[in-house]
Amino acid sequence: MSPSPGKEYRRYKKFQKEQEEKWEAACKRCGACCGAVEGDPCDYLEYAGEGEYKCRDYANRFGRHHSRGGQKFRCVPVREILHKSWAGDKNCAYKQGVLL
Ligand code: SF4
Ligand code: SF4
């Protein structure tokens, strides 16, 4: 017997949530993708201590932002920029393929 659509949906949502948590846990919080290494970081980037950084409004981060120096840019999901390079990206967990 095949599962009901509701069951499939719940299973998919659970899988999606687990994947998201796995990705979040893998991030080293180095802040490099937010400009911490490059020298003109996003205005929302805050130092959290012990070499780690955090976003001031992580839940609502996507969209228009500017760096401390006034450069305008869009914050996007990191998976959309993995094919690009940025200062400090050699240390990025996703670039190192920890989840592949
Ligand atoms: S808004 Fe985006 S780029 Fe800026 S600190 Fe938050 S996650 Fe990084
Ligand atoms: S560069 Fe990679 S490991 Fe560092 S904060 Fe960004 S996503 Fe996380």
PDB file of N, CA and C and ligand atoms in Angstrom:
ATOM      1  N   MET A   1       0.839  -1.200   0.000  1.00  0.00           N
ATOM      2  CA  MET A   1       0.000   0.000   0.000  1.00  0.00           C
ATOM      3  C   MET A   1       0.878   1.256   0.000  1.00  0.00           C
ATOM      4  N   SER A   2       0.604   2.202  -0.890  1.00  0.00           N
ATOM      5  CA  SER A   2       1.414   3.424  -0.940  1.00  0.00           C
ATOM      6  C   SER A   2       0.925   4.425   0.109  1.00  0.00           C
ATOM      7  N   PRO A   3       1.861   5.225   0.653  1.00  0.00           N
ATOM      8  CA  PRO A   3       1.465   6.179   1.690  1.00  0.00           C
ATOM      9  C   PRO A   3       0.542   7.265   1.139  1.00  0.00           C
ATOM     10  N   SER A   4      -0.275   7.855   2.001  1.00  0.00           N
ATOM     11  CA  SER A   4      -1.181   8.908   1.571  1.00  0.00           C
ATOM     12  C   SER A   4      -0.370  10.152   1.227  1.00  0.00           C
ATOM     13  N   PRO A   5      -0.923  11.064   0.385  1.00  0.00           N
ATOM     14  CA  PRO A   5      -0.187  12.292   0.033  1.00  0.00           C
ATOM     15  C   PRO A   5       0.223  13.077   1.271  1.00  0.00           C
ATOM     16  N   GLY A   6      -0.605  13.063   2.310  1.00  0.00           N
ATOM     17  CA  GLY A   6      -0.276  13.788   3.536  1.00  0.00           C
ATOM     18  C   GLY A   6       0.966  13.216   4.184  1.00  0.00           C
ATOM     19  N   LYS A   7       1.063  11.923   4.156  1.00  0.00           N
ATOM     20  CA  LYS A   7       2.220  11.234   4.755  1.00  0.00           C
ATOM     21  C   LYS A   7       3.487  11.536   3.946  1.00  0.00           C
ATOM     22  N   GLU A   8       3.347  11.502   2.618  1.00  0.00           N
ATOM     23  CA  GLU A   8       4.481  11.827   1.734  1.00  0.00           C
ATOM     24  C   GLU A   8       4.960  13.247   2.003  1.00  0.00           C
ATOM     25  N   TYR A   9       4.018  14.152   2.117  1.00  0.00           N
ATOM     26  CA  TYR A   9       4.344  15.566   2.342  1.00  0.00           C
ATOM     27  C   TYR A   9       5.085  15.743   3.654  1.00  0.00           C
ATOM     28  N   ARG A  10       4.566  15.099   4.698  1.00  0.00           N
ATOM     29  CA  ARG A  10       5.215  15.210   6.019  1.00  0.00           C
ATOM     30  C   ARG A  10       6.625  14.620   5.983  1.00  0.00           C
ATOM     31  N   ARG A  11       6.757  13.516   5.255  1.00  0.00           N
ATOM     32  CA  ARG A  11       8.079  12.883   5.144  1.00  0.00           C
ATOM     33  C   ARG A  11       9.052  13.814   4.404  1.00  0.00           C
ATOM     34  N   TYR A  12       8.539  14.440   3.347  1.00  0.00           N
ATOM     35  CA  TYR A  12       9.372  15.369   2.579  1.00  0.00           C
ATOM     36  C   TYR A  12       9.776  16.559   3.438  1.00  0.00           C
ATOM     37  N   LYS A  13       8.832  17.125   4.191  1.00  0.00           N
ATOM     38  CA  LYS A  13       9.127  18.287   5.045  1.00  0.00           C
ATOM     39  C   LYS A  13      10.163  17.919   6.111  1.00  0.00           C
ATOM     40  N   LYS A  14      10.023  16.711   6.663  1.00  0.00           N
ATOM     41  CA  LYS A  14      10.963  16.248   7.690  1.00  0.00           C
ATOM     42  C   LYS A  14      12.364  16.123   7.081  1.00  0.00           C
ATOM     43  N   PHE A  15      12.421  15.531   5.894  1.00  0.00           N
ATOM     44  CA  PHE A  15      13.710  15.379   5.207  1.00  0.00           C
ATOM     45  C   PHE A  15      14.330  16.748   4.933  1.00  0.00           C
ATOM     46  N   GLN A  16      13.513  17.675   4.459  1.00  0.00           N
ATOM     47  CA  GLN A  16      13.971  19.029   4.135  1.00  0.00           C
ATOM     48  C   GLN A  16      14.536  19.714   5.383  1.00  0.00           C
ATOM     49  N   LYS A  17      13.837  19.555   6.505  1.00  0.00           N
ATOM     50  CA  LYS A  17      14.263  20.168   7.767  1.00  0.00           C
ATOM     51  C   LYS A  17      15.593  19.556   8.229  1.00  0.00           C
ATOM     52  N   GLU A  18      15.717  18.241   8.107  1.00  0.00           N
ATOM     53  CA  GLU A  18      16.956  17.558   8.512  1.00  0.00           C
ATOM     54  C   GLU A  18      18.140  18.022   7.666  1.00  0.00           C
ATOM     55  N   GLN A  19      17.887  18.178   6.354  1.00  0.00           N
ATOM     56  CA  GLN A  19      18.950  18.650   5.464  1.00  0.00           C
ATOM     57  C   GLN A  19      19.389  20.061   5.842  1.00  0.00           C
ATOM     58  N   GLU A  20      18.407  20.895   6.130  1.00  0.00           N
ATOM     59  CA  GLU A  20      18.681  22.279   6.504  1.00  0.00           C
ATOM     60  C   GLU A  20      19.523  22.322   7.781  1.00  0.00           C
ATOM     61  N   GLU A  21      19.147  21.500   8.755  1.00  0.00           N
ATOM     62  CA  GLU A  21      19.874  21.460  10.030  1.00  0.00           C
ATOM     63  C   GLU A  21      21.313  20.969   9.825  1.00  0.00           C
ATOM     64  N   LYS A  22      21.469  20.006   8.923  1.00  0.00           N
ATOM     65  CA  LYS A  22      22.793  19.461   8.624  1.00  0.00           C
ATOM     66  C   LYS A  22      23.688  20.550   8.017  1.00  0.00           C
ATOM     67  N   TRP A  23      23.126  21.307   7.108  1.00  0.00           N
ATOM     68  CA  TRP A  23      23.870  22.405   6.463  1.00  0.00           C
ATOM     69  C   TRP A  23      24.218  23.472   7.487  1.00  0.00           C
ATOM     70  N   GLU A  24      23.249  23.832   8.316  1.00  0.00           N
ATOM     71  CA  GLU A  24      23.492  24.875   9.316  1.00  0.00           C
ATOM     72  C   GLU A  24      24.596  24.446  10.283  1.00  0.00           C
ATOM     73  N   ALA A  25      24.563  23.188  10.682  1.00  0.00           N
ATOM     74  CA  ALA A  25      25.538  22.676  11.641  1.00  0.00           C
ATOM     75  C   ALA A  25      26.943  22.629  11.033  1.00  0.00           C
ATOM     76  N   ALA A  26      27.030  22.434   9.723  1.00  0.00           N
ATOM     77  CA  ALA A  26      28.338  22.324   9.066  1.00  0.00           C
ATOM     78  C   ALA A  26      29.047  23.672   8.943  1.00  0.00           C
ATOM     79  N   CYS A  27      28.301  24.756   8.906  1.00  0.00           N
ATOM     80  CA  CYS A  27      28.887  26.093   8.739  1.00  0.00           C
ATOM     81  C   CYS A  27      29.812  26.398   9.911  1.00  0.00           C
ATOM     82  N   LYS A  28      30.993  26.924   9.602  1.00  0.00           N
ATOM     83  CA  LYS A  28      31.985  27.221  10.654  1.00  0.00           C
ATOM     84  C   LYS A  28      31.805  28.605  11.260  1.00  0.00           C
ATOM     85  N   ARG A  29      30.822  29.357  10.758  1.00  0.00           N
ATOM     86  CA  ARG A  29      30.562  30.726  11.268  1.00  0.00           C
ATOM     87  C   ARG A  29      31.797  31.625  11.119  1.00  0.00           C
ATOM     88  N   CYS A  30      32.573  31.359  10.085  1.00  0.00           N
ATOM     89  CA  CYS A  30      33.797  32.153   9.897  1.00  0.00           C
ATOM     90  C   CYS A  30      33.505  33.544   9.354  1.00  0.00           C
ATOM     91  N   GLY A  31      32.328  33.740   8.805  1.00  0.00           N
ATOM     92  CA  GLY A  31      31.927  35.054   8.313  1.00  0.00           C
ATOM     93  C   GLY A  31      32.541  35.451   6.980  1.00  0.00           C
ATOM     94  N   ALA A  32      33.330  34.558   6.398  1.00  0.00           N
ATOM     95  CA  ALA A  32      34.017  34.904   5.149  1.00  0.00           C
ATOM     96  C   ALA A  32      33.038  35.230   4.022  1.00  0.00           C
ATOM     97  N   CYS A  33      31.942  34.485   3.944  1.00  0.00           N
ATOM     98  CA  CYS A  33      30.984  34.736   2.858  1.00  0.00           C
ATOM     99  C   CYS A  33      30.211  36.040   3.078  1.00  0.00           C
ATOM    100  N   CYS A  34      30.380  36.647   4.242  1.00  0.00           N
ATOM    101  CA  CYS A  34      29.721  37.929   4.542  1.00  0.00           C
ATOM    102  C   CYS A  34      30.743  39.062   4.558  1.00  0.00           C
ATOM    103  N   GLY A  35      31.966  38.765   4.114  1.00  0.00           N
ATOM    104  CA  GLY A  35      32.976  39.815   3.971  1.00  0.00           C
ATOM    105  C   GLY A  35      33.941  39.962   5.130  1.00  0.00           C
ATOM    106  N   ALA A  36      33.925  39.050   6.098  1.00  0.00           N
ATOM    107  CA  ALA A  36      34.783  39.180   7.287  1.00  0.00           C
ATOM    108  C   ALA A  36      36.271  39.174   6.941  1.00  0.00           C
ATOM    109  N   VAL A  37      36.662  38.407   5.932  1.00  0.00           N
ATOM    110  CA  VAL A  37      38.073  38.296   5.579  1.00  0.00           C
ATOM    111  C   VAL A  37      38.470  39.400   4.588  1.00  0.00           C
ATOM    112  N   GLU A  38      37.565  39.712   3.719  1.00  0.00           N
ATOM    113  CA  GLU A  38      37.828  40.672   2.643  1.00  0.00           C
ATOM    114  C   GLU A  38      38.038  42.094   3.182  1.00  0.00           C
ATOM    115  N   GLY A  39      37.444  42.411   4.338  1.00  0.00           N
ATOM    116  CA  GLY A  39      37.737  43.706   4.956  1.00  0.00           C
ATOM    117  C   GLY A  39      36.617  44.717   4.927  1.00  0.00           C
ATOM    118  N   ASP A  40      35.592  44.492   4.120  1.00  0.00           N
ATOM    119  CA  ASP A  40      34.445  45.403   4.107  1.00  0.00           C
ATOM    120  C   ASP A  40      33.179  44.563   4.282  1.00  0.00           C
ATOM    121  N   PRO A  41      32.971  44.076   5.505  1.00  0.00           N
ATOM    122  CA  PRO A  41      31.864  43.131   5.727  1.00  0.00           C
ATOM    123  C   PRO A  41      30.475  43.753   5.650  1.00  0.00           C
ATOM    124  N   CYS A  42      29.505  42.884   5.574  1.00  0.00           N
ATOM    125  CA  CYS A  42      28.102  43.300   5.604  1.00  0.00           C
ATOM    126  C   CYS A  42      27.832  44.045   6.915  1.00  0.00           C
ATOM    127  N   ASP A  43      27.007  45.036   6.818  1.00  0.00           N
ATOM    128  CA  ASP A  43      26.645  45.844   7.971  1.00  0.00           C
ATOM    129  C   ASP A  43      25.976  45.000   9.080  1.00  0.00           C
ATOM    130  N   TYR A  44      25.409  43.858   8.707  1.00  0.00           N
ATOM    131  CA  TYR A  44      24.706  43.002   9.673  1.00  0.00           C
ATOM    132  C   TYR A  44      25.633  42.004  10.363  1.00  0.00           C
ATOM    133  N   LEU A  45      26.873  41.943   9.908  1.00  0.00           N
ATOM    134  CA  LEU A  45      27.778  40.930  10.471  1.00  0.00           C
ATOM    135  C   LEU A  45      28.338  41.386  11.824  1.00  0.00           C
ATOM    136  N   GLU A  46      28.206  40.514  12.806  1.00  0.00           N
ATOM    137  CA  GLU A  46      28.694  40.836  14.147  1.00  0.00           C
ATOM    138  C   GLU A  46      29.678  39.762  14.608  1.00  0.00           C
ATOM    139  N   TYR A  47      30.690  40.196  15.356  1.00  0.00           N
ATOM    140  CA  TYR A  47      31.644  39.235  15.894  1.00  0.00           C
ATOM    141  C   TYR A  47      31.016  38.560  17.113  1.00  0.00           C
ATOM    142  N   ALA A  48      31.064  37.224  17.137  1.00  0.00           N
ATOM    143  CA  ALA A  48      30.432  36.483  18.230  1.00  0.00           C
ATOM    144  C   ALA A  48      31.454  35.932  19.217  1.00  0.00           C
ATOM    145  N   GLY A  49      32.758  36.221  18.965  1.00  0.00           N
ATOM    146  CA  GLY A  49      33.801  35.716  19.855  1.00  0.00           C
ATOM    147  C   GLY A  49      34.373  34.399  19.377  1.00  0.00           C
ATOM    148  N   GLU A  50      35.589  34.111  19.836  1.00  0.00           N
ATOM    149  CA  GLU A  50      36.265  32.846  19.508  1.00  0.00           C
ATOM    150  C   GLU A  50      36.341  32.574  18.008  1.00  0.00           C
ATOM    151  N   GLY A  51      36.558  33.645  17.251  1.00  0.00           N
ATOM    152  CA  GLY A  51      36.737  33.486  15.810  1.00  0.00           C
ATOM    153  C   GLY A  51      35.455  33.271  15.022  1.00  0.00           C
ATOM    154  N   GLU A  52      34.325  33.394  15.693  1.00  0.00           N
ATOM    155  CA  GLU A  52      33.058  33.157  14.996  1.00  0.00           C
ATOM    156  C   GLU A  52      32.256  34.447  14.831  1.00  0.00           C
ATOM    157  N   TYR A  53      31.440  34.451  13.771  1.00  0.00           N
ATOM    158  CA  TYR A  53      30.601  35.607  13.468  1.00  0.00           C
ATOM    159  C   TYR A  53      29.142  35.183  13.401  1.00  0.00           C
ATOM    160  N   LYS A  54      28.268  36.177  13.543  1.00  0.00           N
ATOM    161  CA  LYS A  54      26.841  35.874  13.371  1.00  0.00           C
ATOM    162  C   LYS A  54      26.154  37.024  12.647  1.00  0.00           C
ATOM    163  N   CYS A  55      25.044  36.694  12.033  1.00  0.00           N
ATOM    164  CA  CYS A  55      24.247  37.705  11.340  1.00  0.00           C
ATOM    165  C   CYS A  55      23.270  38.318  12.339  1.00  0.00           C
ATOM    166  N   ARG A  56      23.182  39.623  12.321  1.00  0.00           N
ATOM    167  CA  ARG A  56      22.306  40.328  13.269  1.00  0.00           C
ATOM    168  C   ARG A  56      20.825  39.932  13.110  1.00  0.00           C
ATOM    169  N   ASP A  57      20.420  39.573  11.881  1.00  0.00           N
ATOM    170  CA  ASP A  57      19.019  39.218  11.649  1.00  0.00           C
ATOM    171  C   ASP A  57      18.963  38.016  10.702  1.00  0.00           C
ATOM    172  N   TYR A  58      19.523  36.919  11.163  1.00  0.00           N
ATOM    173  CA  TYR A  58      19.701  35.741  10.311  1.00  0.00           C
ATOM    174  C   TYR A  58      18.383  35.240   9.688  1.00  0.00           C
ATOM    175  N   ALA A  59      17.313  35.261  10.460  1.00  0.00           N
ATOM    176  CA  ALA A  59      16.032  34.738   9.970  1.00  0.00           C
ATOM    177  C   ALA A  59      15.499  35.552   8.783  1.00  0.00           C
ATOM    178  N   ASN A  60      15.872  36.816   8.727  1.00  0.00           N
ATOM    179  CA  ASN A  60      15.376  37.695   7.647  1.00  0.00           C
ATOM    180  C   ASN A  60      16.510  38.226   6.781  1.00  0.00           C
ATOM    181  N   ARG A  61      17.567  37.436   6.614  1.00  0.00           N
ATOM    182  CA  ARG A  61      18.791  37.956   5.989  1.00  0.00           C
ATOM    183  C   ARG A  61      18.716  38.191   4.486  1.00  0.00           C
ATOM    184  N   PHE A  62      17.904  37.431   3.770  1.00  0.00           N
ATOM    185  CA  PHE A  62      17.931  37.538   2.314  1.00  0.00           C
ATOM    186  C   PHE A  62      17.371  38.868   1.821  1.00  0.00           C
ATOM    187  N   GLY A  63      18.023  39.386   0.786  1.00  0.00           N
ATOM    188  CA  GLY A  63      17.556  40.642   0.209  1.00  0.00           C
ATOM    189  C   GLY A  63      18.647  41.698   0.191  1.00  0.00           C
ATOM    190  N   ARG A  64      18.240  42.936   0.016  1.00  0.00           N
ATOM    191  CA  ARG A  64      19.197  44.037  -0.136  1.00  0.00           C
ATOM    192  C   ARG A  64      19.902  44.401   1.164  1.00  0.00           C
ATOM    193  N   HIS A  65      21.210  44.577   1.024  1.00  0.00           N
ATOM    194  CA  HIS A  65      22.024  44.996   2.171  1.00  0.00           C
ATOM    195  C   HIS A  65      23.131  45.899   1.679  1.00  0.00           C
ATOM    196  N   HIS A  66      23.926  46.397   2.631  1.00  0.00           N
ATOM    197  CA  HIS A  66      25.129  47.131   2.230  1.00  0.00           C
ATOM    198  C   HIS A  66      26.247  46.806   3.200  1.00  0.00           C
ATOM    199  N   SER A  67      27.445  46.969   2.692  1.00  0.00           N
ATOM    200  CA  SER A  67      28.620  46.722   3.538  1.00  0.00           C
ATOM    201  C   SER A  67      28.841  47.940   4.431  1.00  0.00           C
ATOM    202  N   ARG A  68      29.744  47.797   5.376  1.00  0.00           N
ATOM    203  CA  ARG A  68      30.036  48.938   6.258  1.00  0.00           C
ATOM    204  C   ARG A  68      30.577  50.118   5.461  1.00  0.00           C
ATOM    205  N   GLY A  69      31.239  49.787   4.350  1.00  0.00           N
ATOM    206  CA  GLY A  69      31.791  50.843   3.499  1.00  0.00           C
ATOM    207  C   GLY A  69      30.784  51.401   2.497  1.00  0.00           C
ATOM    208  N   GLY A  70      29.557  50.874   2.518  1.00  0.00           N
ATOM    209  CA  GLY A  70      28.509  51.424   1.653  1.00  0.00           C
ATOM    210  C   GLY A  70      28.271  50.691   0.354  1.00  0.00           C
ATOM    211  N   GLN A  71      28.983  49.565   0.123  1.00  0.00           N
ATOM    212  CA  GLN A  71      28.749  48.784  -1.102  1.00  0.00           C
ATOM    213  C   GLN A  71      27.403  48.072  -1.006  1.00  0.00           C
ATOM    214  N   LYS A  72      26.581  48.203  -2.054  1.00  0.00           N
ATOM    215  CA  LYS A  72      25.265  47.548  -2.046  1.00  0.00           C
ATOM    216  C   LYS A  72      25.369  46.140  -2.631  1.00  0.00           C
ATOM    217  N   PHE A  73      24.635  45.216  -2.066  1.00  0.00           N
ATOM    218  CA  PHE A  73      24.613  43.848  -2.581  1.00  0.00           C
ATOM    219  C   PHE A  73      23.351  43.146  -2.085  1.00  0.00           C
ATOM    220  N   ARG A  74      23.119  41.945  -2.613  1.00  0.00           N
ATOM    221  CA  ARG A  74      21.972  41.139  -2.160  1.00  0.00           C
ATOM    222  C   ARG A  74      22.490  39.937  -1.385  1.00  0.00           C
ATOM    223  N   CYS A  75      21.929  39.687  -0.242  1.00  0.00           N
ATOM    224  CA  CYS A  75      22.255  38.478   0.505  1.00  0.00           C
ATOM    225  C   CYS A  75      21.391  37.349  -0.065  1.00  0.00           C
ATOM    226  N   VAL A  76      22.038  36.257  -0.454  1.00  0.00           N
ATOM    227  CA  VAL A  76      21.332  35.120  -1.065  1.00  0.00           C
ATOM    228  C   VAL A  76      21.739  33.830  -0.348  1.00  0.00           C
ATOM    229  N   PRO A  77      21.002  32.745  -0.522  1.00  0.00           N
ATOM    230  CA  PRO A  77      21.414  31.476   0.082  1.00  0.00           C
ATOM    231  C   PRO A  77      22.814  31.097  -0.389  1.00  0.00           C
ATOM    232  N   VAL A  78      23.624  30.597   0.527  1.00  0.00           N
ATOM    233  CA  VAL A  78      25.034  30.315   0.198  1.00  0.00           C
ATOM    234  C   VAL A  78      25.163  29.315  -0.947  1.00  0.00           C
ATOM    235  N   ARG A  79      24.188  28.410  -1.088  1.00  0.00           N
ATOM    236  CA  ARG A  79      24.273  27.427  -2.179  1.00  0.00           C
ATOM    237  C   ARG A  79      24.271  28.116  -3.561  1.00  0.00           C
ATOM    238  N   GLU A  80      23.743  29.341  -3.613  1.00  0.00           N
ATOM    239  CA  GLU A  80      23.696  30.060  -4.894  1.00  0.00           C
ATOM    240  C   GLU A  80      25.031  30.700  -5.266  1.00  0.00           C
ATOM    241  N   ILE A  81      25.963  30.760  -4.299  1.00  0.00           N
ATOM    242  CA  ILE A  81      27.259  31.393  -4.611  1.00  0.00           C
ATOM    243  C   ILE A  81      28.431  30.417  -4.488  1.00  0.00           C
ATOM    244  N   LEU A  82      28.130  29.150  -4.264  1.00  0.00           N
ATOM    245  CA  LEU A  82      29.214  28.176  -4.071  1.00  0.00           C
ATOM    246  C   LEU A  82      30.135  28.041  -5.290  1.00  0.00           C
ATOM    247  N   HIS A  83      29.638  28.354  -6.466  1.00  0.00           N
ATOM    248  CA  HIS A  83      30.468  28.279  -7.675  1.00  0.00           C
ATOM    249  C   HIS A  83      31.378  29.507  -7.809  1.00  0.00           C
ATOM    250  N   LYS A  84      31.177  30.510  -6.957  1.00  0.00           N
ATOM    251  CA  LYS A  84      31.984  31.738  -7.021  1.00  0.00           C
ATOM    252  C   LYS A  84      33.121  31.680  -6.006  1.00  0.00           C
ATOM    253  N   SER A  85      33.979  32.704  -6.035  1.00  0.00           N
ATOM    254  CA  SER A  85      35.088  32.789  -5.080  1.00  0.00           C
ATOM    255  C   SER A  85      34.912  34.015  -4.209  1.00  0.00           C
ATOM    256  N   TRP A  86      35.388  33.929  -2.966  1.00  0.00           N
ATOM    257  CA  TRP A  86      35.424  35.095  -2.092  1.00  0.00           C
ATOM    258  C   TRP A  86      36.601  34.925  -1.137  1.00  0.00           C
ATOM    259  N   ALA A  87      37.081  36.028  -0.595  1.00  0.00           N
ATOM    260  CA  ALA A  87      38.235  35.971   0.303  1.00  0.00           C
ATOM    261  C   ALA A  87      37.929  35.067   1.490  1.00  0.00           C
ATOM    262  N   GLY A  88      38.778  34.098   1.729  1.00  0.00           N
ATOM    263  CA  GLY A  88      38.595  33.180   2.856  1.00  0.00           C
ATOM    264  C   GLY A  88      37.769  31.954   2.517  1.00  0.00           C
ATOM    265  N   ASP A  89      37.404  31.801   1.247  1.00  0.00           N
ATOM    266  CA  ASP A  89      36.515  30.675   0.903  1.00  0.00           C
ATOM    267  C   ASP A  89      37.177  29.297   1.001  1.00  0.00           C
ATOM    268  N   LYS A  90      38.514  29.271   1.088  1.00  0.00           N
ATOM    269  CA  LYS A  90      39.196  27.971   1.219  1.00  0.00           C
ATOM    270  C   LYS A  90      38.812  27.284   2.519  1.00  0.00           C
ATOM    271  N   ASN A  91      38.397  28.111   3.490  1.00  0.00           N
ATOM    272  CA  ASN A  91      38.033  27.588   4.805  1.00  0.00           C
ATOM    273  C   ASN A  91      36.541  27.218   4.897  1.00  0.00           C
ATOM    274  N   CYS A  92      35.798  27.560   3.867  1.00  0.00           N
ATOM    275  CA  CYS A  92      34.344  27.339   3.924  1.00  0.00           C
ATOM    276  C   CYS A  92      34.021  25.842   3.919  1.00  0.00           C
ATOM    277  N   ALA A  93      33.217  25.428   4.877  1.00  0.00           N
ATOM    278  CA  ALA A  93      32.852  24.016   5.000  1.00  0.00           C
ATOM    279  C   ALA A  93      32.169  23.501   3.735  1.00  0.00           C
ATOM    280  N   TYR A  94      31.340  24.310   3.151  1.00  0.00           N
ATOM    281  CA  TYR A  94      30.608  23.856   1.955  1.00  0.00           C
ATOM    282  C   TYR A  94      31.529  23.761   0.750  1.00  0.00           C
ATOM    283  N   LYS A  95      32.496  24.687   0.671  1.00  0.00           N
ATOM    284  CA  LYS A  95      33.476  24.632  -0.410  1.00  0.00           C
ATOM    285  C   LYS A  95      34.343  23.392  -0.268  1.00  0.00           C
ATOM    286  N   GLN A  96      34.580  22.977   0.983  1.00  0.00           N
ATOM    287  CA  GLN A  96      35.408  21.797   1.235  1.00  0.00           C
ATOM    288  C   GLN A  96      34.611  20.515   0.991  1.00  0.00           C
ATOM    289  N   GLY A  97      33.330  20.667   0.720  1.00  0.00           N
ATOM    290  CA  GLY A  97      32.505  19.519   0.357  1.00  0.00           C
ATOM    291  C   GLY A  97      32.169  18.597   1.522  1.00  0.00           C
ATOM    292  N   VAL A  98      32.066  19.138   2.721  1.00  0.00           N
ATOM    293  CA  VAL A  98      31.810  18.283   3.885  1.00  0.00           C
ATOM    294  C   VAL A  98      30.464  17.554   3.784  1.00  0.00           C
ATOM    295  N   LEU A  99      29.546  18.095   2.978  1.00  0.00           N
ATOM    296  CA  LEU A  99      28.228  17.464   2.906  1.00  0.00           C
ATOM    297  C   LEU A  99      28.030  16.683   1.608  1.00  0.00           C
ATOM    298  N   LEU A 100      29.093  16.592   0.827  1.00  0.00           N
ATOM    299  CA  LEU A 100      28.931  15.901  -0.467  1.00  0.00           C
ATOM    300  C   LEU A 100      29.319  14.444  -0.369  1.00  0.00           C
TER     301      LEU A 100
HETATM  302  S1  SF4 B   1      22.655  39.755   5.895  1.00  0.00           S
HETATM  303 FE1  SF4 B   1      23.589  38.091   4.731  1.00  0.00          FE
HETATM  304  S2  SF4 B   1      25.605  38.869   4.142  1.00  0.00           S
HETATM  305 FE2  SF4 B   1      24.829  40.163   5.813  1.00  0.00          FE
HETATM  306  S3  SF4 B   1      25.640  39.243   7.706  1.00  0.00           S
HETATM  307 FE3  SF4 B   1      23.604  38.399   7.363  1.00  0.00          FE
HETATM  308  S4  SF4 B   1      23.967  36.475   6.262  1.00  0.00           S
HETATM  309 FE4  SF4 B   1      25.836  37.727   6.068  1.00  0.00          FE
HETATM  310  S1  SF4 B   2      32.261  30.990   4.377  1.00  0.00           S
HETATM  311 FE1  SF4 B   2      31.224  29.010   4.575  1.00  0.00          FE
HETATM  312  S2  SF4 B   2      31.770  28.217   6.605  1.00  0.00           S
HETATM  313 FE2  SF4 B   2      32.226  30.431   6.569  1.00  0.00          FE
HETATM  314  S3  SF4 B   2      30.376  31.417   7.378  1.00  0.00           S
HETATM  315 FE3  SF4 B   2      30.194  31.372   5.147  1.00  0.00          FE
HETATM  316  S4  SF4 B   2      29.050  29.481   4.728  1.00  0.00           S
HETATM  317 FE4  SF4 B   2      29.829  29.305   6.828  1.00  0.00          FE
END
